[in-house]
Each structure stands twice: as C-alpha cells, then as structure tokens.
Amino acid sequence: MPRWFGRTRSAAPPRAPGPSRAKLRIGIPRVLNLWSTHQFWVGFFAELGVESRRLIFSSDTSEEQGRQFGKGRGTVDCCYPVKCIAGHYGELIFGQREKLDILFSPMIYNLPSFLSGHVARTLTCPRVMAAPENIKAGFMKERDVFAEQGIRYAAPFVSLDEPRLVPKQLWEGLGGVIPGLTAEETAGAVAAGYRALTEFNARLRRKGREVLEWCARENRGCLMVLARPYHMDPGIGHEIEVDLQAYGYPVLWTQYFPIDDDLMQWAFGPDIRAGRIKSPFDIRDVWPSSYSSNTNEILWGAKAAARMPWVTCVVRLASYECGMDQPTYTPVQQIVERSGTLFFSFQDLDSTKPAGSVKIRVETIAHYLEKYAGDIIEKKKAAMGPGCPLLPRAAEASLTGV
Ligand code: SF4
C-alpha cells in the first residue's frame, strides 16, 4: 500500500525549483476530498518545483487536535468532517516547528470520478465546497491570524472534473501566491497532477482486484466499505473496518473497487442487455438524481457489492447530520440486502468513537460472517451468470459443468 499522502512513484518527478520557490513551505489540511485527490496535489506541486518534504499535510483528525488547535475557532457548521477542519488549520498555523509560507485549501467544486460521463454530475457536497471559506472565518473573526503569522492563504475554486478549466482556475488562484507562476507551467503541473492521480487510483484498483481474485480462488468472503473518502480518516470513520479486518476479512473500499472491463461486463452485462442501464457505471436504475459525486459512488458501490459473490458483507459509514447521506440509507440497504449480502450501518459518527457499541457490533458482524459467509457466497454465485473473470478457468469450468 503506498503512503497515502506521500509522493508516490506515480507523482511527477521533482523539477529543479526556481530560486524563489526553493524554500517554500506549503501546508495542506488533510480533510474532506483531499482524501481522494491528494495525489493530484502532490503531483501538481512537485511539477512546480516544490520539494515533497516541504509539502506538509496536517495529521489525521483527532479530538486532541481539535482541542489544542481549533478551540474557539468554530464556525456555523454542525457536520463533524467540516467542523474538525478548524483543528487542521490551527495545527498547520501554530503547530509547526518551521513556519509555513502558504496554507493551501482548495475549494473543490466537482470531482474526477470514475462514474464521470455516466451520471448527471459529479459535484461535491455544498458544505465541502464552501468549507475553506467557512473555516477561514474562524481565523479572521477577531484579527487576521494568517497575516499575523506571515502565512498566505490560498483557496482556489477548482473544478477537478473539468480538466480544461483547471489550469486557468489554478493559475488565477495561485498567481499571486507562488512566485513567478506562469499559465504555461500551471498547465504542465495540472497535467502532471492528473497523471499522478490516475496512476495511483489504477494501482489501488489493481490491488483490489488481487484481493477479489484471492477470495474467488479460496472461496473466502471479504467486506466492502460504503462511505465517503474522508471516512478513511481514523478520526472520522474511527477505523471500524480495521477492527473487522483484525478478524481476518479483507476490506475493499468502493472508491478503489476494480473496474476492469471484463469484470464490469460480467457483473453488469445482463442489466445493459436488458436496457435497464446504458453502461456498467450508469446508476439511473437506483439513483436517478445522480448529481453528487461521492453519493453516486456509494450507490454504485452498493450495486457492485450486491453482484460480487465474495463480497459477503457491506459496512456503511456515515457522519452525524449528513444531509447528503440520509436519503441514501434505504436504497443502499435494500440493494445490498436483496442480494443476500449482510449489511451493517454505522450512522451518526461524530468526534468520539462509540467504542463500546462498535466493539459489540464488530463481534456481531464477525459472528454472522463466520456462520453465513459460505452460504452467502454460494447463493450469490448461483444468482450470477457463468464466466466470472475472477475465477481460475478450472474452477469456473467445474462450477458450470463445461
Ligand atoms: S457529505 Fe455529509 S458528511 Fe460530508 S460534508 Fe456534506 S454533510 Fe458533511
């Protein structure tokens, strides 16, 4: 597994920094959709000559971080993934041994989803998009903390699912912040960012396929997490899936589920031929108002989990007061349960891990998996057509009698 927020081999190789950028330190809050787009930013800044060790991501979210750095900076949002950002800003501003020059917190309007082109839109939640302005207010309400600390605040509006707009948006948003930035090199850095992100995502999907192939070969079950990318943050998702993994079940996240054409045609081909959907990534059959990117991916993940025999259990994570998730609870649960897959939901997650109830529920899930996983796999295999590309040929032949 690559280091999540580090520079990976897929990120652009560093260029020799221009003299005025050589010592630039850029802080980025490790929040919200940075959890799914970090490699774009790592590749982007590397191409601009910013050294990776000078690109500082804040720590994972924690109550301690909020208490130490975000206290008294709260603004109007009641959703914890947004509220906690004050702690990340505070840590970047006050908690560094060496001061930052720039605090970079992009206002991401839409996301480069693998469902793009198959759904209505790939927008971010409005709370997510507005969060950088919202949180900034907590550091400006009495006096301008950024100015006091000599830190430039940059929150460019960026449409990551519209690559042709991005160079202009970032050049305009960073022109006065990164010394000597030209439109041409911004375009080159944006291209490097997309390359890094695409390669990173492809690598994790290959890993996901390896996991599924292992499950198919061994006839063993795995779990799938349906959640927003920032539920990977231990302080937001509370590592519930890690507790389950400790029982020996591999865990897949929707965002990195394999999407190879052979697998997609096997899983969704019958629905396409029946005219219910137009492509494997079309979700109109279950979610016609497909505007929100992360919501779309959760709905698609439910469909994919329902079709994959070795996904024996789905774990749904959602944060307290999430208005985007609330309308999806019933459809997601129905899609998963109708396929015979176990479904467990942890809703209303907030700052504190409900450790006692999580422990009891994790034990319950492990018990059900041990008892029923074998039956679930057989039932789901019987419901799907032959030719699963995850199965070794010999096993597939013995299954189908060919
Ligand atoms: S999608 Fe939900 S959890 Fe995420 S920022 Fe919006 S309201 Fe909060």
Tab-separated table of C-alpha atoms and ligand atoms in Angstrom:
chain	number	residue	atom	x	y	z
A	1	MET	CA	0.000	0.000	0.000
A	2	PRO	CA	1.524	3.358	-0.973
A	3	ARG	CA	1.914	6.025	1.669
A	4	TRP	CA	-1.431	7.764	1.368
A	5	PHE	CA	-0.377	11.397	1.393
A	6	GLY	CA	3.264	10.937	0.381
A	7	ARG	CA	4.777	11.402	-3.019
A	8	THR	CA	4.433	8.104	-4.814
A	9	ARG	CA	6.315	6.875	-7.837
A	10	SER	CA	3.336	7.949	-9.925
A	11	ALA	CA	3.644	11.568	-8.830
A	12	ALA	CA	5.645	13.689	-11.221
A	13	PRO	CA	9.411	13.672	-10.723
A	14	PRO	CA	10.586	16.817	-8.976
A	15	ARG	CA	11.807	19.654	-11.154
A	16	ALA	CA	14.635	21.867	-10.089
A	17	PRO	CA	12.870	24.578	-8.050
A	18	GLY	CA	13.171	28.190	-9.123
A	19	PRO	CA	15.196	30.231	-6.646
A	20	SER	CA	12.199	31.914	-5.005
A	21	ARG	CA	10.345	28.608	-4.611
A	22	ALA	CA	13.276	26.661	-3.214
A	23	LYS	CA	12.316	27.269	0.406
A	24	LEU	CA	8.557	27.491	0.053
A	25	ARG	CA	6.640	25.504	2.707
A	26	ILE	CA	3.044	24.701	1.800
A	27	GLY	CA	0.561	23.341	4.330
A	28	ILE	CA	-2.484	21.357	3.184
A	29	PRO	CA	-5.252	20.283	5.568
A	30	ARG	CA	-5.772	16.503	5.376
A	31	VAL	CA	-9.548	16.761	5.175
A	32	LEU	CA	-12.637	16.062	3.061
A	33	ASN	CA	-11.960	15.305	-0.606
A	34	LEU	CA	-8.214	15.694	-0.143
A	35	TRP	CA	-8.549	12.048	0.898
A	36	SER	CA	-9.335	11.104	-2.704
A	37	THR	CA	-7.447	13.833	-4.599
A	38	HIS	CA	-4.182	14.132	-2.616
A	39	GLN	CA	-2.079	12.591	-5.385
A	40	PHE	CA	-3.265	15.269	-7.809
A	41	TRP	CA	-1.911	17.955	-5.466
A	42	VAL	CA	1.300	16.057	-4.730
A	43	GLY	CA	1.948	15.692	-8.472
A	44	PHE	CA	0.925	19.299	-9.162
A	45	PHE	CA	3.238	20.896	-6.623
A	46	ALA	CA	6.100	18.520	-7.462
A	47	GLU	CA	5.944	19.659	-11.079
A	48	LEU	CA	6.083	23.286	-9.893
A	49	GLY	CA	9.334	22.524	-8.097
A	50	VAL	CA	8.055	22.383	-4.522
A	51	GLU	CA	10.056	19.764	-2.624
A	52	SER	CA	7.897	16.960	-1.250
A	53	ARG	CA	9.323	17.399	2.262
A	54	ARG	CA	8.081	20.990	2.172
A	55	LEU	CA	4.528	19.927	1.328
A	56	ILE	CA	3.041	19.496	4.795
A	57	PHE	CA	-0.227	17.634	5.280
A	58	SER	CA	-1.860	18.064	8.689
A	59	SER	CA	-2.261	14.959	10.875
A	60	ASP	CA	-5.263	12.647	10.899
A	61	THR	CA	-8.248	14.189	12.654
A	62	SER	CA	-8.365	13.732	16.420
A	63	GLU	CA	-10.220	15.241	19.362
A	64	GLU	CA	-6.850	16.269	20.790
A	65	GLN	CA	-6.054	18.174	17.582
A	66	GLY	CA	-9.398	19.978	17.801
A	67	ARG	CA	-8.887	20.833	21.492
A	68	GLN	CA	-5.312	22.022	21.043
A	69	PHE	CA	-5.577	23.933	17.781
A	70	GLY	CA	-9.226	24.503	16.878
A	71	LYS	CA	-10.768	25.625	20.164
A	72	GLY	CA	-12.737	28.846	19.888
A	73	ARG	CA	-12.440	28.872	16.095
A	74	GLY	CA	-15.727	27.070	15.414
A	75	THR	CA	-17.999	28.447	12.757
A	76	VAL	CA	-21.530	27.593	11.752
A	77	ASP	CA	-21.282	24.005	10.508
A	78	CYS	CA	-22.606	21.131	12.574
A	79	CYS	CA	-21.191	18.367	10.359
A	80	TYR	CA	-18.069	16.937	12.016
A	81	PRO	CA	-15.962	16.346	8.852
A	82	VAL	CA	-16.259	20.128	8.267
A	83	LYS	CA	-16.161	21.263	11.910
A	84	CYS	CA	-12.916	19.408	12.573
A	85	ILE	CA	-11.088	21.390	9.871
A	86	ALA	CA	-10.501	24.222	12.351
A	87	GLY	CA	-8.137	21.866	14.213
A	88	HIS	CA	-6.276	21.080	10.974
A	89	TYR	CA	-5.857	24.760	10.102
A	90	GLY	CA	-4.722	25.521	13.660
A	91	GLU	CA	-2.198	22.662	13.594
A	92	LEU	CA	-0.744	23.922	10.311
A	93	ILE	CA	-0.584	27.513	11.542
A	94	PHE	CA	0.525	27.063	15.163
A	95	GLY	CA	1.836	23.503	15.389
A	96	GLN	CA	4.818	23.536	13.001
A	97	ARG	CA	8.433	23.714	14.070
A	98	GLU	CA	9.149	25.675	10.904
A	99	LYS	CA	6.557	28.229	9.821
A	100	LEU	CA	4.542	27.716	6.659
A	101	ASP	CA	4.589	30.210	3.823
A	102	ILE	CA	1.267	29.146	2.329
A	103	LEU	CA	-1.830	27.406	3.668
A	104	PHE	CA	-3.429	25.775	0.638
A	105	SER	CA	-7.047	24.650	0.951
A	106	PRO	CA	-8.755	24.209	-2.444
A	107	MET	CA	-12.498	24.792	-2.827
A	108	ILE	CA	-13.245	21.690	-4.870
A	109	TYR	CA	-16.457	22.085	-6.854
A	110	ASN	CA	-16.565	18.730	-8.636
A	111	LEU	CA	-14.550	15.523	-8.572
A	112	PRO	CA	-12.830	13.385	-11.223
A	113	SER	CA	-14.966	10.324	-10.504
A	114	PHE	CA	-14.754	7.017	-12.384
A	115	LEU	CA	-18.512	7.494	-12.912
A	116	SER	CA	-17.985	10.773	-14.728
A	117	GLY	CA	-19.816	10.793	-18.071
A	118	HIS	CA	-22.253	8.110	-16.883
A	119	VAL	CA	-24.035	10.178	-14.218
A	120	ALA	CA	-25.709	13.613	-14.248
A	121	ARG	CA	-22.922	15.468	-12.375
A	122	THR	CA	-20.003	14.791	-10.039
A	123	LEU	CA	-20.472	17.708	-7.629
A	124	THR	CA	-19.088	17.877	-4.124
A	125	CYS	CA	-21.362	18.475	-1.125
A	126	PRO	CA	-22.003	22.252	-0.802
A	127	ARG	CA	-20.637	22.114	2.764
A	128	VAL	CA	-17.428	20.578	1.415
A	129	MET	CA	-17.049	23.118	-1.338
A	130	ALA	CA	-17.617	26.079	0.989
A	131	ALA	CA	-15.602	24.677	3.912
A	132	PRO	CA	-12.335	26.576	3.185
A	133	GLU	CA	-14.153	29.938	3.366
A	134	ASN	CA	-16.238	28.850	6.324
A	135	ILE	CA	-13.252	27.684	8.370
A	136	LYS	CA	-11.094	30.633	7.353
A	137	ALA	CA	-13.671	32.891	9.042
A	138	GLY	CA	-12.788	31.313	12.413
A	139	PHE	CA	-9.206	32.553	11.961
A	140	MET	CA	-10.226	36.045	10.869
A	141	LYS	CA	-13.097	36.899	13.210
A	142	GLU	CA	-11.130	38.960	15.716
A	143	ARG	CA	-7.937	39.552	13.797
A	144	ASP	CA	-6.275	38.158	10.684
A	145	VAL	CA	-4.272	35.224	12.070
A	146	PHE	CA	-2.818	34.424	8.632
A	147	ALA	CA	-1.373	37.920	8.269
A	148	GLU	CA	-0.072	37.869	11.855
A	149	GLN	CA	1.737	34.594	11.216
A	150	GLY	CA	3.063	35.695	7.804
A	151	ILE	CA	1.141	32.905	6.045
A	152	ARG	CA	-0.560	33.429	2.697
A	153	TYR	CA	-3.957	31.760	2.495
A	154	ALA	CA	-4.861	30.230	-0.895
A	155	ALA	CA	-8.249	28.630	-1.501
A	156	PRO	CA	-8.676	28.471	-5.282
A	157	PHE	CA	-12.034	27.352	-6.644
A	158	VAL	CA	-11.331	24.288	-8.737
A	159	SER	CA	-13.480	22.041	-10.937
A	160	LEU	CA	-11.400	18.878	-10.879
A	161	ASP	CA	-13.845	17.031	-13.126
A	162	GLU	CA	-13.400	19.642	-15.864
A	163	PRO	CA	-9.697	19.307	-16.688
A	164	ARG	CA	-9.779	22.022	-19.342
A	165	LEU	CA	-10.855	24.628	-16.766
A	166	VAL	CA	-8.384	23.645	-14.085
A	167	PRO	CA	-5.176	25.303	-15.428
A	168	LYS	CA	-6.933	28.682	-15.621
A	169	GLN	CA	-8.555	28.277	-12.208
A	170	LEU	CA	-5.281	27.351	-10.508
A	171	TRP	CA	-3.207	29.933	-12.327
A	172	GLU	CA	-5.651	32.643	-11.275
A	173	GLY	CA	-5.952	31.220	-7.762
A	174	LEU	CA	-2.217	30.823	-7.183
A	175	GLY	CA	-0.761	33.520	-9.436
A	176	GLY	CA	-0.109	35.943	-6.579
A	177	VAL	CA	0.954	33.205	-4.176
A	178	ILE	CA	3.514	31.007	-5.989
A	179	PRO	CA	6.360	33.273	-7.129
A	180	GLY	CA	6.740	33.649	-10.883
A	181	LEU	CA	3.936	31.223	-11.764
A	182	THR	CA	3.102	31.233	-15.470
A	183	ALA	CA	-0.006	29.955	-17.233
A	184	GLU	CA	2.089	27.529	-19.255
A	185	GLU	CA	3.770	25.858	-16.292
A	186	THR	CA	0.449	25.715	-14.431
A	187	ALA	CA	-0.965	23.739	-17.365
A	188	GLY	CA	2.023	21.365	-17.213
A	189	ALA	CA	1.625	20.925	-13.444
A	190	VAL	CA	-2.099	20.217	-13.803
A	191	ALA	CA	-1.334	17.509	-16.385
A	192	ALA	CA	1.250	16.009	-14.006
A	193	GLY	CA	-1.324	16.097	-11.199
A	194	TYR	CA	-3.878	14.165	-13.235
A	195	ARG	CA	-1.244	11.634	-14.291
A	196	ALA	CA	-0.250	11.030	-10.677
A	197	LEU	CA	-3.859	10.671	-9.543
A	198	THR	CA	-4.799	8.317	-12.396
A	199	GLU	CA	-1.802	6.059	-11.784
A	200	PHE	CA	-2.380	5.984	-8.031
A	201	ASN	CA	-6.053	5.071	-8.426
A	202	ALA	CA	-5.217	2.387	-11.016
A	203	ARG	CA	-2.635	0.886	-8.660
A	204	LEU	CA	-5.089	0.644	-5.776
A	205	ARG	CA	-7.732	-0.864	-8.081
A	206	ARG	CA	-5.223	-3.499	-9.195
A	207	LYS	CA	-4.714	-4.329	-5.507
A	208	GLY	CA	-8.493	-4.536	-5.114
A	209	ARG	CA	-8.668	-6.990	-7.995
A	210	GLU	CA	-5.915	-9.109	-6.449
A	211	VAL	CA	-7.940	-9.270	-3.237
A	212	LEU	CA	-11.076	-10.341	-5.090
A	213	GLU	CA	-9.148	-12.947	-7.112
A	214	TRP	CA	-7.730	-14.362	-3.882
A	215	CYS	CA	-11.236	-14.521	-2.384
A	216	ALA	CA	-12.556	-16.259	-5.539
A	217	ARG	CA	-9.678	-18.751	-5.584
A	218	GLU	CA	-10.012	-19.574	-1.885
A	219	ASN	CA	-13.801	-19.195	-1.870
A	220	ARG	CA	-13.478	-16.774	1.065
A	221	GLY	CA	-15.542	-13.706	1.840
A	222	CYS	CA	-14.425	-10.089	2.052
A	223	LEU	CA	-16.035	-6.867	3.260
A	224	MET	CA	-16.819	-3.742	1.338
A	225	VAL	CA	-16.991	-0.289	2.917
A	226	LEU	CA	-19.507	2.190	1.517
A	227	ALA	CA	-18.581	5.630	2.762
A	228	ARG	CA	-17.191	8.994	1.727
A	229	PRO	CA	-13.432	9.173	1.108
A	230	TYR	CA	-12.799	11.072	4.334
A	231	HIS	CA	-14.201	8.208	6.378
A	232	MET	CA	-10.742	6.697	5.744
A	233	ASP	CA	-9.514	9.301	8.258
A	234	PRO	CA	-9.173	7.421	11.579
A	235	GLY	CA	-10.710	10.407	13.381
A	236	ILE	CA	-13.791	10.476	11.125
A	237	GLY	CA	-14.501	6.798	10.327
A	238	HIS	CA	-12.979	5.610	13.646
A	239	GLU	CA	-11.243	2.674	11.903
A	240	ILE	CA	-14.287	0.439	12.243
A	241	GLU	CA	-13.211	-1.516	9.164
A	242	VAL	CA	-9.767	-2.021	10.736
A	243	ASP	CA	-11.410	-3.703	13.741
A	244	LEU	CA	-13.167	-6.049	11.314
A	245	GLN	CA	-10.016	-6.710	9.327
A	246	ALA	CA	-8.453	-7.966	12.556
A	247	TYR	CA	-10.829	-10.946	12.288
A	248	GLY	CA	-9.110	-11.917	9.020
A	249	TYR	CA	-11.527	-10.460	6.474
A	250	PRO	CA	-10.023	-8.439	3.614
A	251	VAL	CA	-11.600	-4.999	3.241
A	252	LEU	CA	-12.329	-3.159	-0.003
A	253	TRP	CA	-13.430	0.463	-0.338
A	254	THR	CA	-15.862	1.465	-3.088
A	255	GLN	CA	-13.514	4.184	-4.298
A	256	TYR	CA	-10.872	1.574	-5.225
A	257	PHE	CA	-13.063	-1.312	-6.317
A	258	PRO	CA	-11.658	-2.844	-9.550
A	259	ILE	CA	-13.406	-1.542	-12.653
A	260	ASP	CA	-11.745	-3.616	-15.394
A	261	ASP	CA	-13.959	-4.113	-18.416
A	262	ASP	CA	-14.083	-7.928	-18.182
A	263	LEU	CA	-15.316	-7.744	-14.589
A	264	MET	CA	-17.767	-4.929	-15.303
A	265	GLN	CA	-19.285	-6.721	-18.307
A	266	TRP	CA	-19.723	-9.900	-16.280
A	267	ALA	CA	-21.315	-8.012	-13.372
A	268	PHE	CA	-23.480	-5.528	-15.267
A	269	GLY	CA	-23.787	-7.028	-18.792
A	270	PRO	CA	-27.234	-8.586	-18.170
A	271	ASP	CA	-28.627	-5.205	-16.987
A	272	ILE	CA	-27.166	-3.457	-20.017
A	273	ARG	CA	-28.625	-6.033	-22.419
A	274	ALA	CA	-31.988	-5.774	-20.663
A	275	GLY	CA	-31.919	-1.987	-21.224
A	276	ARG	CA	-32.017	-1.110	-17.526
A	277	ILE	CA	-28.716	0.761	-17.713
A	278	LYS	CA	-26.522	2.035	-20.540
A	279	SER	CA	-23.126	1.159	-19.125
A	280	PRO	CA	-21.635	-0.565	-16.063
A	281	PHE	CA	-21.278	2.869	-14.442
A	282	ASP	CA	-24.838	4.000	-15.065
A	283	ILE	CA	-26.856	4.192	-11.823
A	284	ARG	CA	-30.154	5.517	-13.191
A	285	ASP	CA	-31.883	2.261	-12.197
A	286	VAL	CA	-31.330	3.017	-8.499
A	287	TRP	CA	-30.461	6.731	-8.215
A	288	PRO	CA	-31.838	8.966	-10.977
A	289	SER	CA	-30.768	12.263	-9.358
A	290	SER	CA	-27.089	11.446	-9.754
A	291	TYR	CA	-25.573	14.879	-9.039
A	292	SER	CA	-23.368	14.314	-6.006
A	293	SER	CA	-20.096	12.554	-6.772
A	294	ASN	CA	-19.477	10.711	-3.510
A	295	THR	CA	-23.174	9.827	-3.197
A	296	ASN	CA	-23.120	8.377	-6.724
A	297	GLU	CA	-20.089	6.251	-5.882
A	298	ILE	CA	-21.781	4.911	-2.741
A	299	LEU	CA	-24.861	3.891	-4.751
A	300	TRP	CA	-22.687	2.293	-7.445
A	301	GLY	CA	-20.696	0.520	-4.728
A	302	ALA	CA	-23.920	-0.982	-3.352
A	303	LYS	CA	-24.726	-2.356	-6.830
A	304	ALA	CA	-21.214	-3.731	-7.296
A	305	ALA	CA	-21.201	-5.347	-3.835
A	306	ALA	CA	-24.585	-6.944	-4.498
A	307	ARG	CA	-23.246	-8.584	-7.668
A	308	MET	CA	-19.909	-9.807	-6.356
A	309	PRO	CA	-20.293	-13.244	-4.723
A	310	TRP	CA	-17.239	-12.891	-2.478
A	311	VAL	CA	-18.388	-9.597	-1.001
A	312	THR	CA	-20.296	-11.182	1.857
A	313	CYS	CA	-20.786	-8.086	3.982
A	314	VAL	CA	-21.191	-4.356	3.410
A	315	VAL	CA	-20.320	-1.859	6.114
A	316	ARG	CA	-21.902	1.545	5.686
A	317	LEU	CA	-20.328	4.558	7.426
A	318	ALA	CA	-21.986	7.986	7.644
A	319	SER	CA	-21.422	11.075	9.740
A	320	TYR	CA	-23.849	12.715	12.141
A	321	GLU	CA	-26.088	15.318	10.488
A	322	CYS	CA	-25.107	14.356	6.946
A	323	GLY	CA	-27.941	15.584	4.801
A	324	MET	CA	-26.372	14.064	1.706
A	325	ASP	CA	-26.329	10.540	3.138
A	326	GLN	CA	-29.772	10.492	4.740
A	327	PRO	CA	-31.809	9.908	1.544
A	328	THR	CA	-29.451	7.100	0.516
A	329	TYR	CA	-29.821	4.945	3.640
A	330	THR	CA	-32.866	2.972	2.465
A	331	PRO	CA	-31.909	2.421	-1.204
A	332	VAL	CA	-28.364	1.356	-0.310
A	333	GLN	CA	-29.571	-1.080	2.334
A	334	GLN	CA	-32.212	-2.540	0.018
A	335	ILE	CA	-29.797	-3.026	-2.892
A	336	VAL	CA	-27.334	-4.851	-0.674
A	337	GLU	CA	-29.776	-6.948	1.346
A	338	ARG	CA	-31.834	-8.089	-1.641
A	339	SER	CA	-28.724	-9.857	-2.936
A	340	GLY	CA	-28.410	-11.774	0.345
A	341	THR	CA	-25.319	-9.812	1.393
A	342	LEU	CA	-25.011	-8.881	5.075
A	343	PHE	CA	-25.452	-5.169	5.715
A	344	PHE	CA	-24.349	-3.226	8.799
A	345	SER	CA	-24.607	0.507	9.119
A	346	PHE	CA	-22.719	2.856	11.439
A	347	GLN	CA	-24.544	6.168	11.110
A	348	ASP	CA	-24.233	9.384	13.062
A	349	LEU	CA	-20.461	9.052	13.511
A	350	ASP	CA	-19.116	12.080	15.353
A	351	SER	CA	-15.917	13.183	17.074
A	352	THR	CA	-15.883	10.429	19.702
A	353	LYS	CA	-15.613	6.766	18.788
A	354	PRO	CA	-18.504	4.919	20.428
A	355	ALA	CA	-16.004	2.244	21.409
A	356	GLY	CA	-18.330	0.026	23.438
A	357	SER	CA	-21.101	-0.239	20.868
A	358	VAL	CA	-18.602	-0.580	17.995
A	359	LYS	CA	-16.927	-3.493	19.799
A	360	ILE	CA	-20.246	-5.290	20.312
A	361	ARG	CA	-21.334	-4.723	16.721
A	362	VAL	CA	-17.967	-5.776	15.289
A	363	GLU	CA	-18.220	-9.015	17.273
A	364	THR	CA	-21.749	-9.492	15.937
A	365	ILE	CA	-20.604	-8.953	12.347
A	366	ALA	CA	-17.710	-11.388	12.798
A	367	HIS	CA	-20.123	-13.978	14.231
A	368	TYR	CA	-22.554	-13.628	11.321
A	369	LEU	CA	-19.718	-13.798	8.793
A	370	GLU	CA	-18.301	-16.931	10.317
A	371	LYS	CA	-21.719	-18.562	10.324
A	372	TYR	CA	-23.146	-17.425	6.984
A	373	ALA	CA	-20.336	-16.311	4.637
A	374	GLY	CA	-20.134	-19.711	2.894
A	375	ASP	CA	-23.881	-19.803	2.189
A	376	ILE	CA	-23.892	-16.191	1.019
A	377	ILE	CA	-21.098	-16.872	-1.478
A	378	GLU	CA	-22.873	-19.937	-2.906
A	379	LYS	CA	-26.215	-18.141	-3.157
A	380	LYS	CA	-24.681	-15.130	-4.888
A	381	LYS	CA	-22.654	-17.316	-7.262
A	382	ALA	CA	-25.825	-19.142	-8.277
A	383	ALA	CA	-27.566	-15.829	-8.977
A	384	MET	CA	-24.784	-14.577	-11.265
A	385	GLY	CA	-24.035	-15.848	-14.751
A	386	PRO	CA	-21.041	-18.029	-15.691
A	387	GLY	CA	-17.719	-16.675	-16.918
A	388	CYS	CA	-16.596	-14.765	-13.844
A	389	PRO	CA	-13.145	-13.438	-14.780
A	390	LEU	CA	-12.007	-13.628	-11.153
A	391	LEU	CA	-12.191	-17.405	-11.075
A	392	PRO	CA	-9.388	-19.607	-12.331
A	393	ARG	CA	-10.558	-21.348	-15.537
A	394	ALA	CA	-10.625	-24.837	-13.985
A	395	ALA	CA	-12.762	-23.719	-11.065
A	396	GLU	CA	-15.122	-21.895	-13.397
A	397	ALA	CA	-15.451	-24.997	-15.606
A	398	SER	CA	-16.283	-27.211	-12.626
A	399	LEU	CA	-18.869	-24.662	-11.481
A	400	THR	CA	-20.627	-24.525	-14.825
A	401	GLY	CA	-20.041	-28.150	-15.831
A	402	VAL	CA	-18.361	-27.029	-19.098
B	1	SF4	S1	-21.435	14.996	2.571
B	1	SF4	FE1	-22.312	14.894	4.638
B	1	SF4	S2	-20.575	14.451	5.985
B	1	SF4	FE2	-19.760	15.225	4.064
B	1	SF4	S3	-19.535	17.429	4.349
B	1	SF4	FE3	-21.522	17.091	3.369
B	1	SF4	S4	-22.964	16.995	5.060
B	1	SF4	FE4	-20.918	16.702	5.947
